Coordinates of C-alpha atoms and ligand atoms in Angstrom, one line a residue:
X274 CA 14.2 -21.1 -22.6
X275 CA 13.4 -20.2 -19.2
X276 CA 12.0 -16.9 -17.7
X277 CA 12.2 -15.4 -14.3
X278 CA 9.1 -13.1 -13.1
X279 CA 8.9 -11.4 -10.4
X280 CA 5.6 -10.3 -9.2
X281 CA 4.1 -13.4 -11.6
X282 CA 1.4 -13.6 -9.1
X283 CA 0.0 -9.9 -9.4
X284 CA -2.1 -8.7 -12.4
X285 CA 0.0 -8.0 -15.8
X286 CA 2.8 -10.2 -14.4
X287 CA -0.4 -13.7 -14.1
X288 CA -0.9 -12.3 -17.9
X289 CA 2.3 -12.2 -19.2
X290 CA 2.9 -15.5 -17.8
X291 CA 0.1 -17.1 -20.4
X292 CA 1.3 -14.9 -23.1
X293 CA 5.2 -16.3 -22.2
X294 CA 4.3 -19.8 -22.2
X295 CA 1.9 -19.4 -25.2
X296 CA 5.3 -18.4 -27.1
X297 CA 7.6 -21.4 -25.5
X298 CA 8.6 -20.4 -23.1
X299 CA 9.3 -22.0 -19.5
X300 CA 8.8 -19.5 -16.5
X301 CA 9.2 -19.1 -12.7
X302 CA 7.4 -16.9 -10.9
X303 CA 9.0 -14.8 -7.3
X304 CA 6.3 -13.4 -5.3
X305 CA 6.1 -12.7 -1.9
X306 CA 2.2 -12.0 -2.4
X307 CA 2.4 -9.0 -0.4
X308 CA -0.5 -8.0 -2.8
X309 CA -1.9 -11.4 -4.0
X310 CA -2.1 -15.1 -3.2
X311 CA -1.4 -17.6 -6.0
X312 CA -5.3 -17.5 -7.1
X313 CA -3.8 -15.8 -10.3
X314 CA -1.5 -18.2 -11.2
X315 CA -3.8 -21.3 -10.9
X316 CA -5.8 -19.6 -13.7
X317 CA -2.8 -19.2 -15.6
X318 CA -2.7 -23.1 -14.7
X319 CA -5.9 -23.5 -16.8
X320 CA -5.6 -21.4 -19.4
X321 CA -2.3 -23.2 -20.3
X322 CA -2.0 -26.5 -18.8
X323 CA 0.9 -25.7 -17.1
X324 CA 2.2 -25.2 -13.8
X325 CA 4.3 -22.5 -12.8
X326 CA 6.1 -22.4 -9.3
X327 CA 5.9 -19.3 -7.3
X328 CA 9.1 -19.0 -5.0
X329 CA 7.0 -16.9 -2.1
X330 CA 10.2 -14.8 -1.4
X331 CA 10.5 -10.7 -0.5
X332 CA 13.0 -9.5 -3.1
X333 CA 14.1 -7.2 -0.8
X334 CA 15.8 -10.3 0.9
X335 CA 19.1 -10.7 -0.6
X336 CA 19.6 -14.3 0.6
X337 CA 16.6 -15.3 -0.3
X338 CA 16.9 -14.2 -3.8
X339 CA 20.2 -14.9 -4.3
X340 CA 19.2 -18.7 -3.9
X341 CA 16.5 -18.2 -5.9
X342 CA 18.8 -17.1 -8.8
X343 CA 21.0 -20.1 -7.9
X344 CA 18.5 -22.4 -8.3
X345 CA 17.5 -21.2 -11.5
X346 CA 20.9 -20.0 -13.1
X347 CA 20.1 -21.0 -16.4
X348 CA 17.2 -18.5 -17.3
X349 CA 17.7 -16.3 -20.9
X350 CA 16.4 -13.6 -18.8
X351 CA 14.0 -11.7 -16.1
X352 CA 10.3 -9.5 -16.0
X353 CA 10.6 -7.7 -13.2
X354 CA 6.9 -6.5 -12.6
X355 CA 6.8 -6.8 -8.5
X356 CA 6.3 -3.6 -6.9
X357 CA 4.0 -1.7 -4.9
X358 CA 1.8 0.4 -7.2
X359 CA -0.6 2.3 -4.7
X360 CA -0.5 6.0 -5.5
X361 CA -2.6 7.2 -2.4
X362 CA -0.8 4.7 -0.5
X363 CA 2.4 5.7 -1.7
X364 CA 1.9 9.6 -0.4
X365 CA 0.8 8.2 3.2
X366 CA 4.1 6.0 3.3
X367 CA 6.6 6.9 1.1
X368 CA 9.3 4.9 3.0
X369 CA 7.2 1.7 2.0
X370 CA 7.7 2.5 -1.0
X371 CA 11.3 3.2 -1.5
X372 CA 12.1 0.6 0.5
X373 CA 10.4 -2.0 -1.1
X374 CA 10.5 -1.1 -4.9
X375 CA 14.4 -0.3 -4.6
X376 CA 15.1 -2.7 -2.5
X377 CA 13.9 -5.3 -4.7
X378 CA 15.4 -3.7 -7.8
X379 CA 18.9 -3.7 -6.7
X380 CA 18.7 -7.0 -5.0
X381 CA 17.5 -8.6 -8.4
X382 CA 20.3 -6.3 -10.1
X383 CA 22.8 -7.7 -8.2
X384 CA 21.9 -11.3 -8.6
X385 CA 21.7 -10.5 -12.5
X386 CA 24.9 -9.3 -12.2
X387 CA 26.2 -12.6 -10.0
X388 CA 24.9 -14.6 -11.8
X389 CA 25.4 -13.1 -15.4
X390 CA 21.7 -13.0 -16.8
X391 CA 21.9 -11.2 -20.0
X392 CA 18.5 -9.7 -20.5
X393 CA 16.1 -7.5 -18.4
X394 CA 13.0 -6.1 -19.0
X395 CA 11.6 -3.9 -16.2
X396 CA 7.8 -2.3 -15.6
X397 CA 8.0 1.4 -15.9
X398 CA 5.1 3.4 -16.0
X399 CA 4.0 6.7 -18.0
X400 CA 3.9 8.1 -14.2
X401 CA 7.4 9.0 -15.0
X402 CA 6.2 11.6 -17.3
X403 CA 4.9 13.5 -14.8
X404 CA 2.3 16.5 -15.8
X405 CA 3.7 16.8 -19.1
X406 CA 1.7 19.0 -21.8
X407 CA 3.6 17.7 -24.9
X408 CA 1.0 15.3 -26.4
X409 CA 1.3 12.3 -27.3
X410 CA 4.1 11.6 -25.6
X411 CA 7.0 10.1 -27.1
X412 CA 9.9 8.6 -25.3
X413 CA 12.3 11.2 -25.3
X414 CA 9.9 13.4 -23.8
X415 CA 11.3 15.2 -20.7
X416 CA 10.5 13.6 -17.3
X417 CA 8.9 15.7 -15.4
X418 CA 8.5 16.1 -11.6
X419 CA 7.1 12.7 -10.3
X420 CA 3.5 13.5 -8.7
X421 CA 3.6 11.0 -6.3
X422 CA 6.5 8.7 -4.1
X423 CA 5.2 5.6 -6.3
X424 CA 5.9 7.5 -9.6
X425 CA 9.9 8.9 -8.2
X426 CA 10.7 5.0 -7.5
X427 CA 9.6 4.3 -11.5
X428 CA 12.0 7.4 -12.0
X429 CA 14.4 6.3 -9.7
X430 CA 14.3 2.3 -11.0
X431 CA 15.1 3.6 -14.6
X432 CA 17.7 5.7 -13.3
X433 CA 19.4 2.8 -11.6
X434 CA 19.2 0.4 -14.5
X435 CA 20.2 2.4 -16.9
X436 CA 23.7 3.6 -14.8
X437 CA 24.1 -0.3 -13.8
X438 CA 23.4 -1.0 -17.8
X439 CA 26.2 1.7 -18.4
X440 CA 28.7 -0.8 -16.9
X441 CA 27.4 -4.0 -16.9
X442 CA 26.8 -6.5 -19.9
X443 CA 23.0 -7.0 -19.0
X444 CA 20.9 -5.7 -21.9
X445 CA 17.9 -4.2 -20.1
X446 CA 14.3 -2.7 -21.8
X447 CA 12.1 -0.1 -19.9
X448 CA 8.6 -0.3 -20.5
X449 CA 6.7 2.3 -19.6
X450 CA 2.6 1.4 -19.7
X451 CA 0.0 3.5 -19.9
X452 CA -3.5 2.5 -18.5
X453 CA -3.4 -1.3 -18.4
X454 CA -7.1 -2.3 -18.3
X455 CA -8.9 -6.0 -18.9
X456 CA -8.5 -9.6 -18.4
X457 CA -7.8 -12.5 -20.0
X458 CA -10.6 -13.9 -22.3
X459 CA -11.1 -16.6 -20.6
X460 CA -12.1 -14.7 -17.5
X461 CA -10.0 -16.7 -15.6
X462 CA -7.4 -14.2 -14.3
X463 CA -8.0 -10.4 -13.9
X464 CA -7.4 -8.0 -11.7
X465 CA -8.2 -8.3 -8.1
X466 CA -8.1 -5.0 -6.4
X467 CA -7.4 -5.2 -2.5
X468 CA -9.9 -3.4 -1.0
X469 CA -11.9 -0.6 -2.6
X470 CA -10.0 0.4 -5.9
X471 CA -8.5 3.4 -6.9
X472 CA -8.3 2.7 -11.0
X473 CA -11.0 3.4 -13.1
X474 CA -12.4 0.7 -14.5
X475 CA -12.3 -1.5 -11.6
X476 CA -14.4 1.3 -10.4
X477 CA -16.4 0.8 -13.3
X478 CA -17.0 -2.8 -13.1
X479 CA -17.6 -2.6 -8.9
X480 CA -20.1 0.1 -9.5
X481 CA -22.3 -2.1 -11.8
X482 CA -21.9 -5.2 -10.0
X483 CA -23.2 -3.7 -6.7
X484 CA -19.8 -3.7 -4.8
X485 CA -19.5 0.1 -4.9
X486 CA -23.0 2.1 -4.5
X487 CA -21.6 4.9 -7.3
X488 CA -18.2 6.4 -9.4
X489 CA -17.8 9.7 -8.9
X490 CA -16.3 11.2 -12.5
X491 CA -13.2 13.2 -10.9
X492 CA -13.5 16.6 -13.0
X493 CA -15.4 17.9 -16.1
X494 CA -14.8 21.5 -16.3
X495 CA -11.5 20.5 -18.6
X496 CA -10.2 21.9 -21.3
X497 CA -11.2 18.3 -23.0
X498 CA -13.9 17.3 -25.8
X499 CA -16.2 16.6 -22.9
X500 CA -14.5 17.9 -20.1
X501 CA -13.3 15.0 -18.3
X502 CA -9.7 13.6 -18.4
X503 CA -8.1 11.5 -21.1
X504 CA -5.8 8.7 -20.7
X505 CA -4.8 5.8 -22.8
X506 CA -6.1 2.7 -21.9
X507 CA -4.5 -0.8 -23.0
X508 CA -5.2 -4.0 -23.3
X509 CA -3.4 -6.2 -20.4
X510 CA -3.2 -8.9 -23.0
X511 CA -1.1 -6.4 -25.3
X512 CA 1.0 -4.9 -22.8
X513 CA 1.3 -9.0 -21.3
X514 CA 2.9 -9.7 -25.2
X515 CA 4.7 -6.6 -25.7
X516 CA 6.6 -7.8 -22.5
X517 CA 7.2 -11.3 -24.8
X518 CA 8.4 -9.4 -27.5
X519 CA 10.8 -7.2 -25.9
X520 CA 12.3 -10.4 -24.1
X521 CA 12.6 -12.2 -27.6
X522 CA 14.1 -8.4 -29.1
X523 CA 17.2 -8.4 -26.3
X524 CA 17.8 -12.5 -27.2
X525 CA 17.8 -11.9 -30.6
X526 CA 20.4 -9.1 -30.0
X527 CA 18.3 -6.5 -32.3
X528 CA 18.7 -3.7 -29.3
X529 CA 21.0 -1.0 -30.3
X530 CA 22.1 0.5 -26.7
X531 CA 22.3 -1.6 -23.8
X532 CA 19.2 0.3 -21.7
X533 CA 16.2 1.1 -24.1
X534 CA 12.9 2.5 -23.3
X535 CA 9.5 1.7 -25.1
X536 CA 6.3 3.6 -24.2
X537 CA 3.2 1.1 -24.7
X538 CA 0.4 2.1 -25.0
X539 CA -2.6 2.0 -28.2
X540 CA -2.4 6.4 -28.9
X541 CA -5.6 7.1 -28.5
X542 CA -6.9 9.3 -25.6
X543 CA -10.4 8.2 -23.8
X544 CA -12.3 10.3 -21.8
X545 CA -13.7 9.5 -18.5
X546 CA -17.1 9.8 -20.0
X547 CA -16.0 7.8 -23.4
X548 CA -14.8 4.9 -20.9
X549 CA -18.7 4.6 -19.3
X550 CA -20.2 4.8 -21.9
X551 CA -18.3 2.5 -23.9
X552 CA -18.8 0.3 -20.5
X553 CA -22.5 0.7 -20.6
X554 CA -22.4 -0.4 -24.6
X555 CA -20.6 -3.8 -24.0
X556 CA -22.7 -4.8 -20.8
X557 CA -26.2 -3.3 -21.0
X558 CA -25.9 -1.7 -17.6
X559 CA -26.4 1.7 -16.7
X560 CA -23.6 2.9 -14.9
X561 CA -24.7 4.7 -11.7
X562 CA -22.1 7.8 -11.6
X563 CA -22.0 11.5 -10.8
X564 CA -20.1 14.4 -11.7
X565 CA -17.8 15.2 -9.0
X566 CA -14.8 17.7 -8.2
X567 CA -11.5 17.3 -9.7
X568 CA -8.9 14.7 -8.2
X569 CA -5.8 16.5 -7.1
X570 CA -2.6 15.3 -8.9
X571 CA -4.4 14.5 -12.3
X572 CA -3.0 14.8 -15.4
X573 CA -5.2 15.9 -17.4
X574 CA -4.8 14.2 -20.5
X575 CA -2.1 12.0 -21.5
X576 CA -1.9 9.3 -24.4
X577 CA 1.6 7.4 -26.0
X578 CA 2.9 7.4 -29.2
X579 CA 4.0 3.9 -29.3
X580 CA 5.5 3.8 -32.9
X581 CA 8.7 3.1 -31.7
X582 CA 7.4 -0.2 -29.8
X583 CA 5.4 -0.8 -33.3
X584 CA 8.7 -0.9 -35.4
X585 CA 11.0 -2.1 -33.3
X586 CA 9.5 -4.8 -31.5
X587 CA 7.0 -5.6 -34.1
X588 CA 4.3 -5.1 -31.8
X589 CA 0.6 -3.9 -32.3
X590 CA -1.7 -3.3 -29.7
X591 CA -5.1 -4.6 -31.1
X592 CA -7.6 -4.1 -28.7
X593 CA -10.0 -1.7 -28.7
X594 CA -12.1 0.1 -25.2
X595 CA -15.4 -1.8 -26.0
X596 CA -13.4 -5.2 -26.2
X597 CA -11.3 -4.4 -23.2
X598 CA -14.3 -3.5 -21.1
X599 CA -15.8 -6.5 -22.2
X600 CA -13.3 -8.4 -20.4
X601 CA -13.4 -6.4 -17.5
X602 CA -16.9 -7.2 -17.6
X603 CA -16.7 -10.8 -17.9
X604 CA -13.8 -11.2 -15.7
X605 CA -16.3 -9.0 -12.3
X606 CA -19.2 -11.4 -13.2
X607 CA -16.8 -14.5 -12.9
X608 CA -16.0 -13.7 -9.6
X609 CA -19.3 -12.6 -8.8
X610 CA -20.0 -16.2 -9.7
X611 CA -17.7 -18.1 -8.1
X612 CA -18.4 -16.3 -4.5
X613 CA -22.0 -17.3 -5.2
X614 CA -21.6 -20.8 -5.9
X615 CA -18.9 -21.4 -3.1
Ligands
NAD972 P1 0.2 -6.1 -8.8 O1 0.2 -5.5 -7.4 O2 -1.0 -6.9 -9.2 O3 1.5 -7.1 -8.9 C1 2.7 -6.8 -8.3 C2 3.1 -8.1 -7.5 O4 4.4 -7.8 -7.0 C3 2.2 -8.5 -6.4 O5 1.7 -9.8 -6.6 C4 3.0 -8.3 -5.1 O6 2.7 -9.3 -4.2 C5 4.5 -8.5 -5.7 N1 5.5 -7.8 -4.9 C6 5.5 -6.5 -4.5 N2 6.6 -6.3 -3.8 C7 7.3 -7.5 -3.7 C8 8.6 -7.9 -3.1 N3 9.3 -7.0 -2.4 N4 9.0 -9.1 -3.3 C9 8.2 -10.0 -4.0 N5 7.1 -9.7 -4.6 C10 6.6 -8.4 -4.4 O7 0.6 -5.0 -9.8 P2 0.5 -5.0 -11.4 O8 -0.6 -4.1 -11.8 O9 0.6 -6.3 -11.9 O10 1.9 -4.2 -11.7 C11 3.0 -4.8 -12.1 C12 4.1 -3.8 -12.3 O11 3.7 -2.9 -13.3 C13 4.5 -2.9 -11.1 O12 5.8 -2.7 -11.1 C14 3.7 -1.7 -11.3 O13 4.3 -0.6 -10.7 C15 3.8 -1.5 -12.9 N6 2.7 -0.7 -13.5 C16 1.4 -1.1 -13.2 C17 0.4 -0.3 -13.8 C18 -1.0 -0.6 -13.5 O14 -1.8 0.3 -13.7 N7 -1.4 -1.8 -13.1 C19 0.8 0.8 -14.6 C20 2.1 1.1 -14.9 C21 3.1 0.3 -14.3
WQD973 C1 -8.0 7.2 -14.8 C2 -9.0 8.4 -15.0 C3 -9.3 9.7 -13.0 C4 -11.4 6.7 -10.7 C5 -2.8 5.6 -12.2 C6 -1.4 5.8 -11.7 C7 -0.4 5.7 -12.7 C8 -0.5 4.3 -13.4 C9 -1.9 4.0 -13.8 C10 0.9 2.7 -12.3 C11 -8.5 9.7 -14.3 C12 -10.6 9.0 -13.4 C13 -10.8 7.3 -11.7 C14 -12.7 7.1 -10.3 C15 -12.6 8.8 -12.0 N1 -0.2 3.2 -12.5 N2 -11.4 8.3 -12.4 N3 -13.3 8.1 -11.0 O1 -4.7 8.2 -12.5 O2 -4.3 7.7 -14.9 O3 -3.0 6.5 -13.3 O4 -2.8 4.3 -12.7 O5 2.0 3.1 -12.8 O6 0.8 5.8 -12.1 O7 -1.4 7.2 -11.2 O8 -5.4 6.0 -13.5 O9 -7.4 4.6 -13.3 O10 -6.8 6.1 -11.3 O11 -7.7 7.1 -13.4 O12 -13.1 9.7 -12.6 O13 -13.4 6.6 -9.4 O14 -10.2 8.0 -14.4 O15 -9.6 11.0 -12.5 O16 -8.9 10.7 -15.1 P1 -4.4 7.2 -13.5 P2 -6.9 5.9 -12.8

């Protein structure tokens, strides 16, 4: 059975890829690489012995991704992952990113609809909760207001499918991720930040190889267990098979409403301070960090319940901080490495 992906060449889209094939299945991959070059997908090469073509196409070109779709006609389904996903970025140009994340949605929705794919599974993103304060979130918590441009197109793109879904035989999933953190085991794909990140842990792993001189904790005069913000981080490896699961859920016909929405993430709130020191654990480095003012627009804390993704989809996030740091870890040194022997 073949998969499209679209954004296969970005972070949790190069993992979900390996999880995919690891489960049988055949995928292509749509990227323009407006935020990547195919470096992702030749670890995914690797790590599976497979090669997966990347169609370097803007989805916001209809004609070139209608005759993507044409070539490929026979896929069970598509992951649509590409998007911009810059918050800052997405306050200093909010057209970008309207433009390009709806664009692309309803050009793909259209040639799903041309072209009669039945299944759809699109990346949401707990953004769309807004600065909620009923913890932990489950999915039929409220929206509230989006805090950013990049968090209204998440809105906005569920909004669209589900009204297309109301109409439309396309069975669709929304999955809304939390804090996807880590790499692959095999620290051969990862993520790869352009220019200085804005997440934590890349933060994290920057700061201790030397890239960035010191992480500034943003806030610890919270009402938290040590003052700093919680959010729950998750495995990309978990959220990369959840994505498998949910594809296999919609084939196998077990959805009960044509648009359904899954949070994923593991439940458990981490500190900003619990994350470094975890960090600090797994590598034996002492993370060089201050505490600093707060960042404005944070949540302060925010974790999933995910036992709806746990009994529907059968799935079961399994990795813990430590081990995802670990590969965060291993994944900065490998790159360290290959610069220095290049
Ligand atoms: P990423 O930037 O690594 O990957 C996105 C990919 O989409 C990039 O390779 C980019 O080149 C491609 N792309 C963007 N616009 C395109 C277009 N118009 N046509 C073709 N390709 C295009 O990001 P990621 O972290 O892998 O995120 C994947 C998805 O998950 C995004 O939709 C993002 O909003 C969502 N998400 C990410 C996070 C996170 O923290 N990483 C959290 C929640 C949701
Ligand atoms: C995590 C915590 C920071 C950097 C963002 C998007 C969200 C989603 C995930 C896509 C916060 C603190 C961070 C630093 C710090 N993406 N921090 N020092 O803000 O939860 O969510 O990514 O959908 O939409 O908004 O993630 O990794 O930026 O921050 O103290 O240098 O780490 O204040 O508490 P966030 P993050």
């Amino acid at each position: 059975m073949k998969v499209l992906v679209t954004g296969g060449c970005g972070y949790i889209g190069s993992h979900t890829i390996v999880d995919l094939i690891n489960n049988g299945f055949d995928v292509v991959s749509v990227d323009s690489n407006i935020r990547s070059s195919t470096q992702l997908l030749e670890g995914v090469e690797k790590i599976t012995g497979k090669k997966v073509r990347n169609y370097k196409v803007d989805l916001c070109n209809l004609e070139d991704t209608h005759a993507v779709f044409h070539e490929n006609r026979d896929i069970v389904g598509v992951i649509h992952f590409a998007a911009l996903k810059t918050v800052p970025e997405s306050v200093a140009e909010p057209l970008l990113y309207f433009h390009n994340n709806l664009t692309s949605l309803t050009n793909v929705l259209k040639c799903v609809k041309e072209f009669n794919i039945p299944n759809l599974v699109f990346s949401s993103s707990c953004s769309v909760y807004g600065n909620t304060t009923a913890l932990p979130v489950v999915e039929e918590t409220p929206l509230g207001e989006a805090q950013s441009p990049y968090a209204r197109t998440k809105q906005m793109g569920e909004q669209i499918i589900e009204d297309y879904s109301r109409v439309n035989s396309t069975q669709s999933i929304l999955l809304r991720y939390f804090n996807p953190v880590g790499a692959h085991p095999s620290a051969l794909i990862g993520e790869l930040p352009l220019g200085k990140p804005d997440n934590l842990v890349p933060v994290i792993t920057q700061t201790a190889i030397g890239k960035i001189p010191k992480l500034t904790v943003f806030g610890h005069n919270y009402d938290t267990r040590d003052g700093s913000c919680i959010r729950d981080y998750i495995y990309v490896m978990d959220i990369a098979n959840a994505h498998t699961r949910a594809l296999q859920y919609l084939i196998d016909k077990k959805n009960t409403t044509n648009c359904e929405v899954f949070n994923l993430g593991t439940g458990n709130g981490v500190t900003v301070l619990e994350a470094i020191k975890a960090f600090e654990k797994i590598s034996g480095v002492k993370l060089n960090y201050e505490l600093g003012p707060d960042r404005p627009g944070d949540v302060i804390a925010i974790y999933a319940n995910n036992t709806k993704a746990k009994s529907k989809l059968g799935w079961e996030p399994k990795t813990g901080i430590e081990d995802m740091m670990r590969t965060a870890w291993q994944w900065e040194v490998a790159l360290r490495d290959r610069v220095l022997n290049n």
